[in-house]
Coordinates of C-alpha atoms in Angstrom, one line a residue:
Chain A
M1 CA 69.6 115.7 63.5
K2 CA 70.8 117.9 65.8
N3 CA 71.2 114.8 68.0
K4 CA 73.2 112.4 66.2
V5 CA 75.3 115.7 66.2
L6 CA 75.7 115.4 69.4
S7 CA 76.3 112.0 69.9
S8 CA 79.6 113.0 67.6
L9 CA 80.4 115.3 69.2
A10 CA 80.6 112.5 72.5
I11 CA 81.9 109.9 70.9
A12 CA 84.7 112.8 69.1
G13 CA 85.0 114.3 72.6
V14 CA 85.2 110.4 74.2
L15 CA 88.3 109.4 71.6
A16 CA 90.2 112.5 72.2
A17 CA 90.1 111.7 75.7
S18 CA 91.5 107.7 75.3
A19 CA 93.9 109.4 73.1
S20 CA 95.4 112.2 75.7
A21 CA 95.4 109.3 78.2
Q22 CA 97.6 106.8 76.1
A23 CA 99.9 110.2 75.0
H24 CA 101.3 110.5 78.6
I25 CA 104.6 109.6 79.7
A26 CA 103.5 106.9 82.2
A27 CA 104.7 103.7 83.9
V28 CA 105.3 100.6 81.5
A29 CA 104.2 98.7 85.0
P30 CA 100.7 100.0 87.1
T31 CA 101.8 98.5 89.8
V32 CA 105.4 96.9 91.4
V33 CA 105.6 95.1 94.7
A34 CA 107.3 97.0 96.7
G35 CA 110.6 96.5 98.3
K36 CA 111.8 94.6 95.1
T37 CA 114.3 96.0 93.2
I38 CA 113.0 96.1 89.6
V39 CA 113.5 97.6 86.0
V40 CA 111.2 101.0 86.3
E41 CA 109.8 101.1 82.1
L42 CA 108.6 104.5 81.2
G43 CA 106.9 105.5 78.4
V44 CA 107.1 108.5 76.3
G45 CA 103.4 108.5 73.8
H46 CA 104.2 111.7 71.7
G47 CA 106.6 115.1 71.4
C48 CA 105.6 118.4 72.1
E49 CA 103.4 118.9 69.2
G50 CA 104.6 118.0 66.5
S51 CA 108.5 118.2 67.5
D52 CA 110.8 115.1 68.6
T53 CA 111.3 114.1 72.5
Y54 CA 114.9 115.7 72.4
A55 CA 115.8 114.9 75.9
L56 CA 113.8 114.1 79.0
T57 CA 114.9 114.0 82.8
V58 CA 113.6 112.2 85.3
D59 CA 113.3 112.8 88.8
I60 CA 114.5 109.7 90.9
P61 CA 111.1 109.1 93.4
Q62 CA 112.1 110.0 97.5
G63 CA 113.3 106.0 98.8
M64 CA 113.9 104.7 95.7
T65 CA 117.8 103.7 96.5
S66 CA 120.3 102.1 94.1
V67 CA 119.7 103.8 90.4
R68 CA 121.3 102.7 87.3
P69 CA 120.0 104.0 84.4
M70 CA 119.7 101.6 81.4
E71 CA 120.9 103.6 77.4
S72 CA 118.1 103.5 75.0
D73 CA 117.5 105.6 71.8
F74 CA 118.7 108.5 73.1
G75 CA 121.9 107.2 74.1
K76 CA 124.1 107.9 76.8
T77 CA 122.5 108.7 80.5
S78 CA 123.6 111.7 82.9
L79 CA 123.0 111.2 86.6
T80 CA 122.7 114.1 89.1
Y81 CA 123.2 112.6 92.9
D82 CA 122.1 114.3 96.3
A83 CA 123.8 116.8 98.4
V84 CA 124.3 115.1 101.8
D85 CA 124.2 111.2 100.3
T86 CA 126.5 111.7 97.7
A87 CA 126.0 107.6 96.4
L88 CA 122.1 108.7 96.0
V89 CA 120.6 108.8 92.5
K90 CA 118.9 112.6 92.4
S91 CA 117.8 112.7 88.3
V92 CA 118.7 110.7 85.3
T93 CA 118.8 112.6 82.2
W94 CA 118.7 110.9 79.1
Q95 CA 119.4 112.6 75.7
K96 CA 119.7 112.2 71.8
D97 CA 123.2 114.2 69.8
E98 CA 121.6 116.7 68.0
A99 CA 122.4 114.7 64.6
D100 CA 119.4 111.4 66.2
A101 CA 116.7 114.0 66.5
L102 CA 113.7 113.4 63.8
P103 CA 112.4 116.2 61.6
K104 CA 108.5 115.3 63.1
D105 CA 107.2 113.4 66.1
T106 CA 106.7 110.1 65.1
N107 CA 108.4 107.9 67.4
Y108 CA 107.2 106.1 70.9
Y109 CA 110.2 106.2 73.4
K110 CA 111.0 103.8 76.3
I111 CA 113.5 104.8 79.0
A112 CA 114.9 103.0 82.0
F113 CA 116.5 102.5 84.9
R114 CA 116.6 99.9 87.3
A115 CA 115.6 100.3 91.5
K116 CA 114.8 99.4 95.0
L117 CA 111.7 101.1 95.1
P118 CA 110.6 101.9 99.3
A119 CA 109.3 98.7 100.9
A120 CA 105.5 100.8 101.5
P121 CA 103.3 98.8 100.3
F122 CA 99.8 100.4 99.7
T123 CA 101.0 103.9 99.1
S124 CA 102.3 105.2 94.9
I125 CA 104.9 106.5 93.7
Y126 CA 105.0 109.3 91.0
Y127 CA 108.1 110.4 89.0
K128 CA 107.8 113.6 88.1
I129 CA 109.6 114.0 84.5
H130 CA 110.7 117.7 82.1
Q131 CA 110.4 116.7 78.5
V132 CA 112.6 119.0 76.1
C133 CA 111.6 118.6 72.6
R134 CA 113.8 120.0 69.4
A135 CA 111.2 120.8 65.5
A136 CA 112.8 120.5 62.3
D137 CA 114.3 124.1 63.0
A138 CA 116.5 123.6 66.0
T139 CA 113.7 125.3 67.9
L140 CA 113.5 123.8 71.8
S141 CA 110.3 123.3 73.4
Y142 CA 109.4 122.4 76.6
A143 CA 106.7 119.7 78.7
E144 CA 106.6 119.9 82.5
W145 CA 104.7 116.2 83.6
V146 CA 105.4 116.6 87.6
A147 CA 100.9 117.3 88.9
L148 CA 100.7 115.6 91.3
P149 CA 96.9 113.8 92.0
G150 CA 94.8 116.8 92.6
E151 CA 96.8 119.3 91.1
M152 CA 96.8 120.8 87.8
G153 CA 98.9 120.2 84.8
E154 CA 100.4 117.5 83.2
P155 CA 100.3 114.3 85.5
A156 CA 103.5 112.7 86.6
A157 CA 104.0 108.9 85.9
A158 CA 102.7 106.7 88.7
Q159 CA 103.3 103.2 89.9
A160 CA 101.6 101.5 92.9
L161 CA 103.3 99.6 95.5
V162 CA 101.2 96.5 96.5
P163 CA 103.0 94.3 99.7
D164 CA 104.9 90.7 98.0
H165 CA 102.3 88.1 97.8
L166 CA 102.3 84.7 96.3
P167 CA 99.2 82.8 93.7
G168 CA 96.0 81.6 96.8
W169 CA 95.5 83.4 99.8
N170 CA 97.3 86.5 101.0
K171 CA 96.3 88.2 104.3
F172 CA 96.8 92.0 104.4
T173 CA 96.4 94.4 107.3
V174 CA 95.9 97.8 105.6
P175 CA 98.3 100.6 106.9
A176 CA 96.6 103.6 105.6
D177 CA 93.0 104.3 104.7
I178 CA 93.1 103.1 100.5
P179 CA 88.6 104.4 98.9
D180 CA 90.1 103.2 95.4
L181 CA 90.3 99.3 95.2
S182 CA 90.6 98.9 91.9
I183 CA 94.6 101.2 92.3
Y184 CA 95.7 98.9 93.9
F185 CA 93.5 94.9 93.6
K186 CA 93.0 95.2 90.1
D187 CA 94.5 92.3 89.2
A188 CA 92.8 89.8 92.5
L189 CA 90.3 88.0 92.0
I190 CA 88.5 88.9 94.5
V191 CA 89.2 90.8 98.0
W192 CA 87.3 90.5 101.6
R193 CA 86.8 92.5 104.2
G194 CA 84.5 90.3 106.9
S195 CA 82.4 88.6 104.7
D196 CA 82.5 91.9 102.0
A197 CA 84.0 91.2 99.2
Y198 CA 85.2 93.5 95.8
S199 CA 86.4 92.2 92.8
F200 CA 87.2 94.2 89.6
N201 CA 85.5 91.8 87.3
D202 CA 82.3 92.6 86.9
A203 CA 81.6 88.5 86.3
T204 CA 83.2 88.2 90.2
V205 CA 81.0 90.8 90.9
D206 CA 77.5 89.8 90.4
L207 CA 78.8 86.4 91.8
I208 CA 79.3 88.1 95.4
K209 CA 75.6 89.7 94.4
G210 CA 74.3 86.6 94.5
T211 CA 75.9 84.7 98.0
Q212 CA 73.9 84.3 100.6
G213 CA 75.9 85.9 103.0
V214 CA 78.0 88.0 101.1
N215 CA 78.1 91.9 100.6
L216 CA 79.9 94.1 98.2
L217 CA 82.9 96.4 99.7
S218 CA 81.7 99.4 100.3
A219 CA 81.9 101.8 98.0
D220 CA 84.9 104.1 99.7
G221 CA 86.9 101.0 100.1
V222 CA 89.1 100.1 103.4
K223 CA 90.5 102.1 106.3
A224 CA 93.4 101.3 108.3
N225 CA 94.4 98.6 110.0
D226 CA 91.2 96.6 108.5
E227 CA 92.1 93.0 108.3
I228 CA 91.5 92.0 104.3
W229 CA 92.4 88.8 102.7
V230 CA 93.1 88.7 98.9
R231 CA 93.2 85.8 96.7
Y232 CA 95.9 86.0 93.6
Chain B
M1 CA 93.7 11.7 88.5
K2 CA 96.6 13.9 89.0
R3 CA 97.7 13.8 84.5
W4 CA 94.0 15.5 84.7
L5 CA 94.2 17.8 87.1
F6 CA 97.5 18.9 85.6
L7 CA 95.9 18.9 82.7
A8 CA 93.1 20.9 83.6
T9 CA 94.7 24.1 85.3
T10 CA 96.9 24.5 82.1
V11 CA 93.8 24.8 80.3
A12 CA 92.1 27.6 82.7
C13 CA 95.6 29.2 82.5
L14 CA 95.5 29.2 78.8
W15 CA 91.4 30.6 78.5
G16 CA 92.5 33.2 81.2
C17 CA 95.9 34.1 79.3
S18 CA 94.3 34.8 75.6
D19 CA 91.2 36.8 77.5
D20 CA 93.0 39.6 79.1
P21 CA 95.0 41.6 75.7
A22 CA 91.2 41.3 74.8
Q23 CA 90.0 43.4 77.6
N24 CA 92.8 46.0 77.2
T25 CA 91.8 46.6 73.7
S26 CA 88.2 47.3 74.4
T27 CA 89.4 49.4 77.1
S28 CA 91.6 51.1 74.9
S29 CA 89.4 51.8 72.2
S30 CA 86.2 52.4 74.3
S31 CA 88.6 55.8 76.1
G32 CA 89.2 56.8 72.8
S33 CA 93.0 57.6 74.1
G34 CA 94.9 55.0 71.8
G35 CA 92.9 53.6 68.7
G36 CA 95.4 51.8 66.7
S37 CA 98.5 51.9 69.0
S38 CA 99.9 49.3 69.1
S39 CA 99.2 45.7 72.0
S40 CA 101.8 46.4 73.9
S41 CA 100.7 49.9 75.0
S42 CA 96.8 48.3 75.6
S43 CA 98.9 46.0 78.2
S44 CA 101.1 48.3 79.6
G45 CA 98.2 50.7 80.3
S46 CA 95.8 48.2 82.4
G47 CA 99.0 47.5 85.1
G48 CA 100.0 44.3 84.0
A49 CA 98.1 41.3 83.9
G50 CA 96.6 39.3 86.5
G51 CA 93.1 38.9 85.5
G52 CA 91.5 41.5 87.4
E53 CA 89.0 44.1 86.3
P54 CA 90.3 46.4 83.8
T55 CA 89.9 50.4 84.9
A56 CA 88.9 52.5 82.4
L57 CA 90.2 56.3 82.3
V58 CA 87.5 58.8 81.1
S59 CA 89.0 62.0 80.7
C60 CA 87.4 64.7 83.2
L61 CA 85.7 66.1 79.3
D62 CA 83.9 63.3 79.2
E63 CA 82.1 63.6 82.6
V64 CA 80.3 67.8 82.1
D65 CA 78.5 67.7 85.0
G66 CA 81.6 65.8 87.1
L67 CA 82.4 69.1 88.3
P68 CA 80.9 72.6 89.3
R69 CA 81.6 74.5 86.2
P70 CA 81.0 78.3 86.6
P71 CA 79.2 80.4 86.5
S72 CA 76.8 78.8 89.0
G73 CA 75.2 82.1 90.2
T74 CA 77.2 82.5 93.2
L75 CA 80.6 82.6 94.4
P76 CA 82.2 79.1 93.8
C77 CA 84.1 77.6 97.5
E78 CA 87.4 78.8 96.4
Y79 CA 87.0 81.8 96.8
I80 CA 85.4 82.2 100.3
P81 CA 88.3 83.3 102.5
P82 CA 89.8 80.7 105.0
G83 CA 87.7 80.6 108.5
L84 CA 84.6 82.6 106.5
A85 CA 81.0 80.3 107.2
L86 CA 78.2 81.7 105.0
P87 CA 74.7 80.1 105.2
Q88 CA 73.9 77.4 103.0

């Protein structure tokens, strides 16, 4: 009986954890090609403890240029600019009209803007997002999605920058240590450093283990200046 | 003498020509690609008249062992990067 209760609690914990993971404000595309101009989409999973999301402000990451926000369910946007480079967008705010605020936290929202990404492959960019919610009685509440990896608090939305690549074989020199290869190579068929190989796909991992002369790439990933072959 | 030679050539030609469509028809039906199709499509598939050996068209699925298919237990060669030699 005790075991049943414990396992039920464990399952409930896992479900709660996965639900909160899905509920974060997150980038719709977890990986993007460095240096490209793309449409960044951020998904807003929930409001603040039952209150509908009323406004969102996104701090534009350093190195990102050519920002042009798109209108959304929140209506028109407002921008702030860099004090020195007055053409450089520093933040974008989407805010609803009060009449459009919903009585409860029922909706999923997507906000988007066009931008040119930094030309820095094998790094990640983080979008710090400030969320304002509005209850039915007009009370405002706030949530800060600004924590970087290793920091306490609600996590900022992240996107991993991968190098431009084509289907087939691609050769890269790694600019810095990459301890977790899954961040950048989840969609690659296989990654090689010398005779060591990595794949996110478990079936391919089994084939790597079964091939004579091939080792699984070590758990600490690849190091700066390593030369790697990647097949997409 | 010349008349006999002409007659024999004509008969041989007629016999050969009448044989071609039959071969095409049987090829078409054995491959399963054209069952019930007209004779014109059969002759176009054979590459025209000429009396050569008909080429049997067999779909890849009919030769299940013809191509290596995963999982074989080891990495397929197309997963091995350029320049890497592995022990056989």
